[in-house]
Amino acid sequence: MPNRVVSLVGHSGVGKTTLTEALLHRSGTIPRMGRVEDGTTQSDYSDVEHQHGFSVRTTVLRLNHEGVAMTLLDTPGYSDFVREIRGGIRAADSVLVMVGAGSSVEVGTERVWRMADLFGMPRIVAVNKMDRERAHFAAALADLRASLPGPVAAAFWPSGEGEEFRELINVLTVDPGSLSSDLRPAVAEARTALLDTIVEQDDALMNRYLEGEEISGEELYQTFLAAVHAGRIYPVLPVSAETGVGLDELLHLMVGGLRSARERGPLEGLDGQTRDPSPEAPVSARVWRVSVDPFVGKVAYLRVWSGILKAGDILQNTTRGEEVRLAHLYMPSGRDLTEVPELRAGMIGAVTKLDGLHTGDTLADPQHPIEYASLPLPDPVYIRALHPRSRSDEDRLGDALGKLLEEDPTLYSSREEQTGELLLGGMGEMHLNIAAERLAALNVNVDLRAPQIPYRETIRRRAQAQGKHKKQSGGHGQYGDCTVRIQPGEGYRFSSEVVGGTIPSKYLPSIEKGVQDALGRGSLGGFPVQDVYIAVLEGSHHEVDSSDLAFQLAGALALKNALEEAGPVLLEPVQLLRVRVPASFTGDIMSDLQARRGRVQGLEPEGSVVVISAAVPQREMQDYNAALRSLTGDRGGYSLRHHGYQELPGALAQQVLEERRRQLAEA
């Protein structure tokens, strides 16, 4: 049976899950439609999705229609779940883009459209919720053409809108003269635009059209389908997932217009070799998502790109250079996994309990290895500190967090060395809130807090000071004496300028150990000191009472005394921000960066967008995720990386030091 793998994408709230449910029902796959509000849909089956009322993962669903097996990948709408969205698009052969009839094209739609462009995906556009008040198909079509690049053309027109939306008009076959006067002009204009787009696909057809030759409806229709199949026309049609109007036309167009796996053309590996996407070719597959089910365990979802994968096959994980035996194969649909003996090219399948498989891994015939490119994913930009609520939560956190990171490569965890906090990074506030809820489902309760800023200290000038540790309490005493010089430098350097043996060389490592200990505690707020050169100048020792410990304490005291005389200052970490926004927001972004004490490093125009680079203090970036969304209507994206340290201005430094003293006193 022919197969189509179609990814459903669009901004949150346009009704992707409801439409998926409607398509399953119309095709006879399910006896009745579930509702998102009731938590009864095939797509949103997890507790988190039931609680929030929206999708957080891409769900695989299957139906048959007109003799074609269709796999639907229902993706989340919120851009925070970018890994699920991009993975769903990459695993498909075509894309069904959804927009709402009563709203403009949202930024989420623009992003998935660009991703579909990146992978060269054919696509159909469904304008949903045509049964709602204020639904306006012509306005939605105009907005699509203005917002999304490419040949967007109406293939169907609504006979009415809102409560009057009851049927569709086939723009290609209708005689506009047969329509009522209120519909005739709009449909005639849409028909002309569609015909022009169709005949542009073929020079000979164009010449015949311009010469006034009659072209049969069948020839026009077949040319139209071929153009949709090749991604040279993006047909638009109105639908209502709630009432079912337009579903038959949509299903028919998906069957006839969207390509199969075999028709997508050869697949290219990283080394340039190609693989025909057919069952006859050597087997290859790619892991496009991983989940950890509380009952089944680890589930790796595969897209079989070529060949026939059979249960028991031993394949090579070419991404990691490991052998993998696939004992059992499954076809997923919603929450269910149905065991099958084989998976053929073009199918979506799953394997379980293989800990060595990760998102992006390529599996291939060991005799014909190939590795496909990994899925491009952005770096985490929103970071919070994880604080377990109890000791038992702390004990279980590592294992539970490991499961989350395995599922979602856009999550990142690390231990901040200076503050000791466990940090979790993701794509936004919602992303991390959902991550915390998933930890709670694994019986680990945490609070998300803004991370502490890892301030540091340095010095402005050269200074030297003595440190003497002398203690006598009967028997052997303790004696260590040294003078050190400190001066500003780049990084850290320790040296000895001792002459004449006033300090035996065997005690120099102990002095350095004491110096490093004092550097770790600073002299202003207990923050580590950086960028200093230290030299031991002179000292004295006692044949009996001197020891490694005594000179370690003397070195720490000498450095502490020297720091106080060297003009210590507080440093704050700086991040390099690269923010990509539509050019119209340039002024707003620049003003905001100035308010955040940012220093603009560069401005690079890229067509209709601009990339602004700036060095911005980390303390000013704690709320940037929400601020950028507010400034740009969620049309901006950004990345961050560490960019060094700079001196914190006096008033802010005083504020930080007062807070630090309060914390130390409470501790």
XYZ file of C-alpha atoms in Angstrom:
667
model
C 0.000 0.000 0.000
C 1.415 3.470 -0.869
C 2.488 5.489 2.140
C 2.545 9.198 2.988
C 4.287 10.671 6.050
C 2.869 14.138 6.733
C 3.905 16.525 9.495
C 1.156 18.809 10.864
C 2.676 22.134 11.878
C 1.548 25.609 12.864
C 1.365 28.105 15.692
C -0.206 27.070 18.971
C -3.972 27.355 19.070
C -4.741 26.829 15.368
C -6.262 23.396 16.031
C -3.704 20.874 14.786
C -4.661 18.222 17.319
C -8.378 18.734 16.698
C -7.859 18.464 12.948
C -5.798 15.295 13.411
C -8.642 13.850 15.471
C -11.144 14.854 12.772
C -9.064 13.227 10.015
C -8.831 9.997 12.022
C -12.585 9.999 12.510
C -13.444 10.882 8.907
C -11.194 8.083 7.620
C -12.903 5.572 9.911
C -9.812 5.005 12.074
C -11.618 5.977 15.303
C -15.379 5.713 15.995
C -15.736 9.166 17.550
C -13.721 12.346 17.955
C -12.054 13.132 21.244
C -11.698 16.666 22.586
C -8.559 18.543 23.661
C -10.535 20.130 26.505
C -11.526 16.705 27.843
C -8.078 15.140 27.399
C -9.565 12.430 25.156
C -7.655 12.961 21.890
C -5.337 10.376 20.359
C -2.486 12.922 20.201
C -2.424 14.511 23.644
C -2.325 11.489 25.929
C 0.267 12.468 28.559
C -0.641 13.895 31.954
C 1.269 17.106 31.194
C -0.718 17.618 27.990
C -3.995 16.911 29.773
C -3.113 19.434 32.453
C -2.153 22.251 30.082
C -4.447 21.554 27.152
C -1.753 21.702 24.459
C 0.794 19.377 22.846
C 4.339 19.167 24.174
C 5.542 16.254 22.030
C 5.134 15.052 18.448
C 2.633 12.206 18.259
C 2.554 9.562 15.529
C -0.899 8.626 14.210
C -1.935 6.411 11.295
C -4.932 6.223 8.979
C -5.862 4.735 5.583
C -7.714 6.685 2.897
C -8.365 5.949 -0.775
C -5.976 3.003 -0.684
C -3.104 5.038 0.807
C -1.567 4.534 4.260
C -0.983 7.908 5.854
C 1.204 8.609 8.896
C 0.449 11.913 10.588
C 3.007 13.577 12.860
C 1.112 16.008 15.093
C 3.719 18.516 16.318
C 3.502 21.031 19.194
C 2.707 24.646 18.404
C 4.867 26.391 21.008
C 8.335 27.202 19.690
C 9.864 26.187 23.044
C 9.448 22.580 21.879
C 11.595 23.145 18.825
C 13.182 19.698 18.965
C 9.780 18.013 18.650
C 8.742 20.356 15.841
C 11.912 20.045 13.789
C 12.160 16.317 14.398
C 8.593 15.875 13.144
C 9.297 17.877 9.997
C 12.573 16.078 9.302
C 10.953 12.649 9.640
C 8.170 13.494 7.170
C 7.986 13.687 3.386
C 5.503 16.566 3.244
C 4.002 19.195 5.517
C 0.447 20.259 6.294
C 0.640 23.858 7.543
C -2.281 25.123 9.595
C -3.383 28.693 10.262
C -6.442 30.133 11.944
C -9.165 31.794 9.876
C -9.664 34.645 12.314
C -6.028 35.570 13.016
C -2.946 36.664 11.132
C -0.010 34.399 10.324
C 1.784 33.894 13.635
C 5.521 33.696 14.212
C 5.328 29.962 14.909
C 3.979 29.467 11.395
C 6.776 31.567 9.924
C 9.367 29.440 11.722
C 8.015 26.077 10.601
C 7.669 27.438 7.063
C 11.382 28.285 7.051
C 12.161 24.800 8.359
C 10.058 23.246 5.594
C 12.013 25.384 3.105
C 15.276 24.120 4.591
C 14.276 20.504 3.957
C 12.609 21.212 0.584
C 9.200 20.022 1.763
C 6.036 20.081 -0.388
C 3.192 21.514 1.633
C -0.546 22.128 1.818
C -2.024 24.996 3.835
C -5.298 24.498 5.727
C -7.130 27.578 7.013
C -8.927 26.117 10.029
C -11.836 27.372 12.163
C -13.786 28.685 9.190
C -16.974 28.035 11.180
C -16.014 30.619 13.805
C -17.199 34.187 14.099
C -15.013 36.720 12.230
C -13.601 33.979 9.983
C -12.384 35.594 6.755
C -10.775 33.357 4.146
C -9.765 36.125 1.743
C -7.984 38.027 4.522
C -6.217 34.849 5.675
C -5.110 34.122 2.093
C -3.772 37.659 1.647
C -1.850 37.386 4.903
C -0.387 34.031 3.855
C 0.844 35.509 0.582
C 2.332 38.516 2.363
C 3.990 36.570 5.179
C 5.171 33.292 3.660
C 7.487 33.111 0.637
C 6.543 30.851 -2.257
C 3.658 30.176 -4.660
C 0.691 30.194 -2.245
C -2.578 29.759 -4.167
C -6.192 29.038 -3.186
C -7.297 25.624 -4.482
C -10.721 25.835 -2.827
C -12.954 28.705 -1.731
C -15.617 28.713 1.013
C -19.225 29.080 -0.091
C -19.813 30.984 3.131
C -18.058 31.875 6.381
C -18.840 31.518 10.069
C -22.217 29.841 10.517
C -22.635 29.813 6.718
C -19.513 27.696 6.118
C -21.043 24.500 4.753
C -19.160 23.520 1.606
C -16.099 24.212 -0.550
C -15.878 25.480 -4.103
C -13.223 23.845 -6.294
C -11.415 26.860 -7.743
C -9.897 24.862 -10.599
C -13.093 23.314 -11.944
C -15.779 25.865 -11.099
C -17.355 28.249 -13.616
C -17.341 31.551 -11.702
C -20.326 32.692 -13.744
C -22.446 30.040 -12.059
C -21.854 31.527 -8.630
C -23.802 34.148 -6.749
C -22.778 37.758 -7.261
C -21.162 38.003 -3.822
C -18.828 35.064 -4.528
C -18.172 35.530 -8.245
C -15.422 38.235 -8.180
C -13.299 36.621 -5.448
C -13.496 33.108 -6.926
C -12.803 34.383 -10.461
C -9.707 36.191 -9.207
C -8.550 33.113 -7.291
C -9.127 30.914 -10.365
C -7.066 33.224 -12.573
C -4.227 33.257 -10.029
C -4.300 29.449 -9.742
C -4.376 28.895 -13.521
C -1.478 31.304 -13.990
C 0.541 29.421 -11.388
C -0.276 26.049 -12.941
C 0.620 26.930 -16.537
C 3.876 28.507 -15.372
C 5.024 24.990 -14.504
C 5.409 24.003 -18.163
C 6.626 26.205 -21.038
C 4.623 24.310 -23.654
C 1.493 24.535 -21.512
C 2.130 28.248 -20.988
C 2.366 28.859 -24.757
C -0.839 26.965 -25.388
C -2.574 28.928 -22.643
C -1.379 32.284 -23.966
C -2.458 31.376 -27.485
C -5.970 30.749 -26.225
C -5.940 26.989 -26.801
C -8.451 25.019 -24.782
C -6.681 22.984 -22.084
C -8.633 20.118 -20.596
C -9.537 20.150 -16.942
C -7.810 16.801 -16.474
C -4.528 18.103 -17.903
C -4.708 21.168 -15.665
C -5.497 19.000 -12.642
C -2.617 16.583 -13.275
C -0.207 19.495 -13.785
C -1.526 21.016 -10.550
C -0.969 17.762 -8.605
C 2.536 17.373 -10.025
C 3.373 20.943 -8.976
C 2.044 20.379 -5.448
C 3.975 17.117 -5.280
C 7.194 18.924 -6.308
C 6.663 21.840 -3.920
C 6.118 24.383 -6.696
C 2.557 25.228 -5.636
C 1.348 25.492 -2.038
C -2.434 25.012 -2.277
C -4.666 26.620 0.342
C -8.106 25.372 1.355
C -10.601 26.304 4.101
C -11.656 23.698 6.667
C -13.390 23.295 9.971
C -12.050 20.525 12.165
C -15.063 20.935 14.458
C -17.838 20.599 11.831
C -15.920 18.440 9.336
C -16.459 20.759 6.367
C -13.496 20.530 3.995
C -12.090 17.298 5.438
C -12.935 15.189 2.378
C -11.269 17.684 0.062
C -8.235 17.907 2.326
C -7.802 14.123 2.556
C -8.195 13.749 -1.212
C -5.589 16.448 -1.845
C -3.180 14.886 0.665
C -3.486 11.519 -1.079
C -3.069 12.887 -4.605
C -0.772 15.860 -4.114
C 1.706 14.950 -1.406
C 4.697 12.811 -2.265
C 5.569 9.381 -0.991
C 8.935 8.396 0.424
C 9.978 6.716 -2.831
C 9.206 9.886 -4.781
C 11.361 12.257 -2.720
C 14.562 11.382 -4.578
C 17.967 10.046 -3.446
C 19.094 10.753 0.102
C 22.596 12.108 0.651
C 24.906 11.078 3.482
C 27.550 13.190 5.167
C 30.278 11.741 2.936
C 28.377 12.571 -0.262
C 27.180 9.058 -1.086
C 23.487 8.675 -1.884
C 20.854 6.124 -1.013
C 17.673 5.469 -3.007
C 14.621 5.753 -0.677
C 13.159 2.431 -1.773
C 12.694 -1.004 -0.178
C 15.179 -2.466 -2.677
C 18.089 -0.327 -1.428
C 20.355 -1.247 1.528
C 18.626 -0.517 4.802
C 19.125 2.814 6.572
C 17.108 4.580 9.269
C 17.403 7.559 11.556
C 16.309 8.136 15.155
C 14.214 11.313 15.047
C 12.983 11.354 18.644
C 13.447 9.478 21.910
C 11.035 9.226 24.812
C 11.166 7.528 28.194
C 7.889 5.793 28.988
C 7.279 5.008 32.690
C 6.042 1.509 31.775
C 7.838 0.596 28.526
C 11.133 2.357 29.221
C 13.165 4.035 26.504
C 11.448 4.254 23.114
C 13.427 5.332 20.033
C 11.320 6.483 17.066
C 12.794 5.651 13.661
C 12.217 6.920 10.165
C 13.204 4.142 7.772
C 14.807 5.935 4.834
C 15.691 2.925 2.689
C 15.524 -0.859 2.547
C 13.518 -3.207 4.753
C 14.243 -3.370 8.466
C 13.398 -6.752 10.005
C 13.082 -7.822 13.627
C 16.334 -9.350 14.794
C 18.488 -7.413 12.325
C 21.924 -6.319 13.477
C 22.701 -2.836 12.198
C 25.542 -0.397 12.647
C 24.970 2.846 14.507
C 27.161 4.848 12.131
C 26.870 7.965 14.273
C 28.536 6.262 17.246
C 30.359 3.346 15.656
C 28.417 0.694 17.571
C 26.523 -2.450 16.677
C 22.780 -2.522 17.439
C 20.468 -5.544 17.450
C 16.821 -4.664 16.922
C 15.087 -7.563 18.676
C 11.555 -6.162 18.298
C 10.025 -3.621 15.921
C 6.876 -1.598 16.519
C 4.541 0.716 14.648
C 3.432 3.584 16.919
C 0.002 5.191 16.848
C -0.825 7.553 19.674
C 0.178 5.908 22.938
C 0.045 2.404 21.404
C 2.931 0.341 20.018
C 1.978 -2.526 17.711
C 4.682 -5.142 17.153
C 5.450 -5.851 13.484
C 7.905 -8.213 11.754
C 9.368 -5.512 9.498
C 9.464 -1.822 8.650
C 9.832 -0.757 5.040
C 11.319 2.371 3.490
C 9.042 5.337 4.132
C 7.610 4.028 7.398
C 7.761 5.425 10.913
C 8.584 2.771 13.505
C 9.904 2.366 17.011
C 12.265 0.188 19.018
C 12.428 -0.158 22.777
C 14.969 -0.674 25.551
C 18.055 0.197 23.536
C 19.945 2.612 25.786
C 22.633 3.231 23.163
C 20.268 4.955 20.721
C 19.987 8.733 20.804
C 18.151 11.374 18.832
C 19.885 11.926 15.502
C 21.630 8.538 15.319
C 21.803 6.835 11.919
C 21.352 3.057 11.650
C 22.560 1.292 8.511
C 23.400 -2.040 6.937
C 26.943 -2.845 8.174
C 27.885 -3.838 4.621
C 26.618 -0.533 3.212
C 27.165 2.081 5.953
C 25.899 5.630 5.577
C 25.458 8.489 8.057
C 22.865 11.219 7.620
C 23.219 14.772 8.901
C 22.080 15.458 12.448
C 19.056 17.618 13.109
C 20.024 21.302 13.484
C 18.928 22.501 16.922
C 19.449 25.861 18.640
C 21.446 26.158 21.843
C 19.574 26.634 25.145
C 19.020 30.288 25.975
C 16.902 30.250 29.139
C 18.683 29.016 32.267
C 17.390 28.372 35.768
C 18.859 26.809 38.896
C 17.323 23.562 40.119
C 16.650 23.418 43.857
C 15.362 20.050 45.141
C 12.659 20.458 47.776
C 13.859 17.618 49.995
C 16.843 15.376 50.564
C 15.088 12.467 48.855
C 14.383 14.678 45.834
C 18.066 15.568 45.731
C 19.032 11.882 45.829
C 16.738 11.002 42.896
C 17.401 14.111 40.816
C 20.422 12.848 38.893
C 18.684 9.782 37.479
C 15.460 11.632 36.634
C 17.320 14.508 35.019
C 19.280 12.041 32.917
C 15.998 10.698 31.489
C 14.851 14.206 30.590
C 18.118 15.056 28.852
C 17.964 11.768 26.948
C 14.508 12.646 25.637
C 15.186 16.260 24.796
C 18.551 17.383 23.371
C 17.484 21.033 23.636
C 17.694 20.722 27.423
C 21.127 21.229 28.960
C 22.344 20.661 32.499
C 25.594 21.623 34.212
C 26.981 22.382 37.634
C 28.115 25.982 38.071
C 31.544 25.501 39.611
C 31.667 28.766 41.506
C 28.160 28.881 42.981
C 27.651 25.122 43.210
C 24.164 25.415 41.689
C 22.793 22.770 39.327
C 21.649 24.632 36.218
C 19.063 23.596 33.640
C 18.943 25.345 30.287
C 16.197 25.238 27.687
C 14.375 27.219 25.013
C 12.152 29.289 27.283
C 10.186 29.592 30.510
C 7.452 27.214 29.387
C 10.026 24.641 28.276
C 11.643 24.553 31.727
C 8.315 24.656 33.568
C 7.198 21.579 31.630
C 10.573 19.958 32.382
C 10.000 20.570 36.111
C 6.537 19.011 35.844
C 7.997 15.963 34.113
C 10.528 15.658 36.939
C 7.620 15.747 39.367
C 6.007 12.894 37.424
C 9.212 10.967 38.122
C 8.776 11.717 41.859
C 11.396 14.472 41.932
C 10.119 17.866 43.057
C 12.243 20.925 42.317
C 11.942 24.690 42.365
C 13.250 26.755 39.453
C 15.032 29.944 40.481
C 17.093 32.576 38.742
C 20.701 31.387 38.991
C 23.201 33.213 41.157
C 25.562 35.456 39.207
C 29.157 34.150 39.487
C 30.854 37.459 40.295
C 34.611 37.634 40.597
C 37.216 40.071 41.853
C 40.474 41.485 40.529
C 42.957 44.247 41.420
C 43.868 47.610 39.909
C 47.476 48.048 41.097
C 50.591 46.384 42.405
C 50.994 45.741 46.133
C 53.004 43.605 48.479
C 52.449 42.402 52.037
C 53.818 40.062 54.636
C 52.043 37.093 56.119
C 53.422 35.528 59.263
C 51.894 32.586 61.031
C 53.437 31.932 64.448
C 51.943 29.761 67.151
C 53.549 28.212 70.223
C 51.574 25.940 72.545
C 54.196 23.660 74.067
C 56.270 21.222 72.126
C 56.643 21.871 68.412
C 55.082 25.181 67.385
C 54.036 26.535 64.012
C 56.078 29.063 62.104
C 55.783 30.353 58.571
C 56.713 33.781 57.210
C 56.591 35.114 53.662
C 56.176 38.352 51.732
C 54.345 38.301 48.406
C 53.873 40.817 45.621
C 50.718 40.878 43.525
C 50.063 42.798 40.326
C 47.410 42.841 37.598
C 47.994 40.256 34.874
C 46.192 38.065 32.406
C 45.157 34.780 33.936
C 47.136 33.388 36.873
C 50.872 33.062 37.384
C 52.883 32.182 40.497
C 56.646 32.535 40.762
C 59.448 32.726 43.322
C 61.996 35.520 43.642
C 63.406 34.221 46.919
C 67.192 34.436 47.155
C 69.580 33.206 49.805
C 67.419 30.354 51.080
C 65.348 32.454 53.473
C 62.480 30.155 52.537
C 63.468 26.585 51.694
C 62.199 25.632 48.227
C 60.288 22.712 49.670
C 57.817 25.179 51.235
C 57.043 27.085 48.013
C 54.270 24.657 46.934
C 52.671 25.135 50.355
C 52.784 28.910 49.986
C 51.161 28.625 46.547
C 48.456 26.396 47.973
C 47.696 29.030 50.609
C 47.738 31.768 47.961
C 45.246 29.864 45.796
C 43.001 29.284 48.773
C 42.953 33.019 49.501
C 42.339 33.823 45.822
C 39.246 31.628 45.954
C 37.792 33.732 48.755
C 38.706 37.247 47.611
C 38.746 40.301 49.842
C 35.518 42.141 48.936
C 32.657 39.680 48.971
C 34.324 36.323 49.104
C 34.316 35.943 45.310
C 37.260 34.307 43.466
C 40.058 36.628 42.334
C 41.283 36.423 38.743
C 43.940 37.953 36.499
C 46.796 38.364 38.965
C 50.515 37.595 38.931
C 51.984 36.622 42.308
C 55.617 36.447 43.340
C 57.096 35.287 46.651
C 59.821 37.802 47.532
C 61.275 36.760 50.883
C 60.518 35.331 54.276
C 61.939 33.341 57.145
C 61.637 29.890 58.591
C 62.338 27.907 61.750
C 64.281 24.670 61.638
C 61.901 22.958 64.052
C 58.563 24.774 63.961
C 58.227 25.432 60.209
C 55.942 23.080 58.313
C 53.895 22.851 55.129
C 50.773 23.846 57.026
C 52.436 26.874 58.604
C 53.649 28.207 55.260
C 50.267 27.480 53.672
C 48.610 29.654 56.326
C 51.318 32.321 55.956
C 50.805 32.409 52.156
C 47.053 32.851 52.536
C 47.540 35.656 55.082
C 50.122 37.435 52.933
C 47.837 37.378 49.899
C 44.852 38.576 51.894
C 46.863 41.531 53.204
C 48.201 42.345 49.733
C 44.735 42.252 48.140
C 43.474 44.896 50.526
C 46.231 47.258 49.340
C 45.913 46.469 45.615
C 42.655 48.297 44.875
C 40.308 45.305 44.624
C 37.286 45.671 42.332
C 34.226 43.554 41.616
C 33.819 41.911 38.199
C 30.621 40.704 36.548
C 30.315 38.033 33.830
C 29.490 39.258 30.339
C 27.691 37.295 27.635
C 27.920 37.678 23.882
C 24.377 38.028 22.609
C 23.412 37.418 18.980
C 19.804 38.372 18.401
C 18.046 37.815 15.069
C 14.939 39.925 14.478
C 12.966 41.464 11.615
C 14.709 44.678 10.553
C 11.706 46.757 11.641
C 12.534 45.967 15.285
C 16.152 47.145 15.095
C 15.526 50.412 16.932
C 13.590 48.751 19.745
C 16.278 46.126 20.229
C 19.108 48.666 20.261
C 17.301 50.818 22.836
C 16.652 47.794 25.018
C 20.283 46.696 24.826
C 21.429 50.159 25.832
C 19.139 50.012 28.871
C 20.766 46.673 29.738
C 24.274 48.222 29.631
C 24.998 46.305 26.451
C 27.815 47.229 24.050
C 26.846 46.596 20.442
C 29.584 44.719 18.574
C 28.036 44.476 15.120
C 24.924 44.679 12.979
C 24.518 42.348 9.991
C 21.535 42.721 7.605
C 20.236 39.411 6.209
C 17.431 40.260 3.824
C 14.372 41.262 5.840
C 16.044 40.452 9.156
C 19.038 41.796 11.016
C 21.509 40.070 13.345
C 22.720 42.265 16.210
C 25.749 41.226 18.257
C 26.308 42.776 21.665
C 28.273 42.166 24.870
C 25.756 42.311 27.719
C 26.224 41.703 31.476
C 24.765 38.381 32.563
C 22.754 39.974 35.366
C 20.882 42.015 32.749
C 19.933 38.927 30.708
C 17.957 37.019 33.342
C 14.602 38.097 31.865
C 15.642 38.528 28.228
C 13.633 35.581 26.936
C 10.322 37.147 27.943
C 11.464 40.673 27.061
C 12.431 39.748 23.491
C 9.112 38.023 22.932
C 7.308 41.105 24.168
C 9.389 43.498 22.049
C 9.027 41.536 18.812
C 5.753 39.673 19.177
C 7.807 36.467 19.484
C 9.461 37.118 16.115
C 12.998 37.219 17.480
C 15.523 34.550 18.307
C 18.849 34.738 20.095
C 21.893 32.849 21.295
C 24.261 33.462 24.203
C 27.787 32.449 25.097
C 30.261 33.488 27.767
C 32.301 36.541 26.771
C 34.516 37.235 29.774
C 34.292 39.644 32.698
C 34.114 43.402 33.154
C 34.206 45.743 36.146
C 30.862 46.246 37.820
C 29.931 49.956 38.230
C 30.262 51.395 41.743
C 26.599 51.677 42.760
C 25.775 48.184 41.482
C 28.934 46.779 43.067
C 27.937 48.240 46.430
C 24.469 46.717 46.073
C 25.923 43.290 45.262
C 28.381 43.430 48.153
C 25.695 44.399 50.655
C 23.538 41.495 49.510
C 26.551 39.194 49.671
C 27.360 40.214 53.254
C 23.750 39.616 54.236
C 23.842 36.116 52.708
C 27.111 35.254 54.425
C 25.779 36.499 57.751
C 22.645 34.377 57.407
C 24.723 31.356 56.424
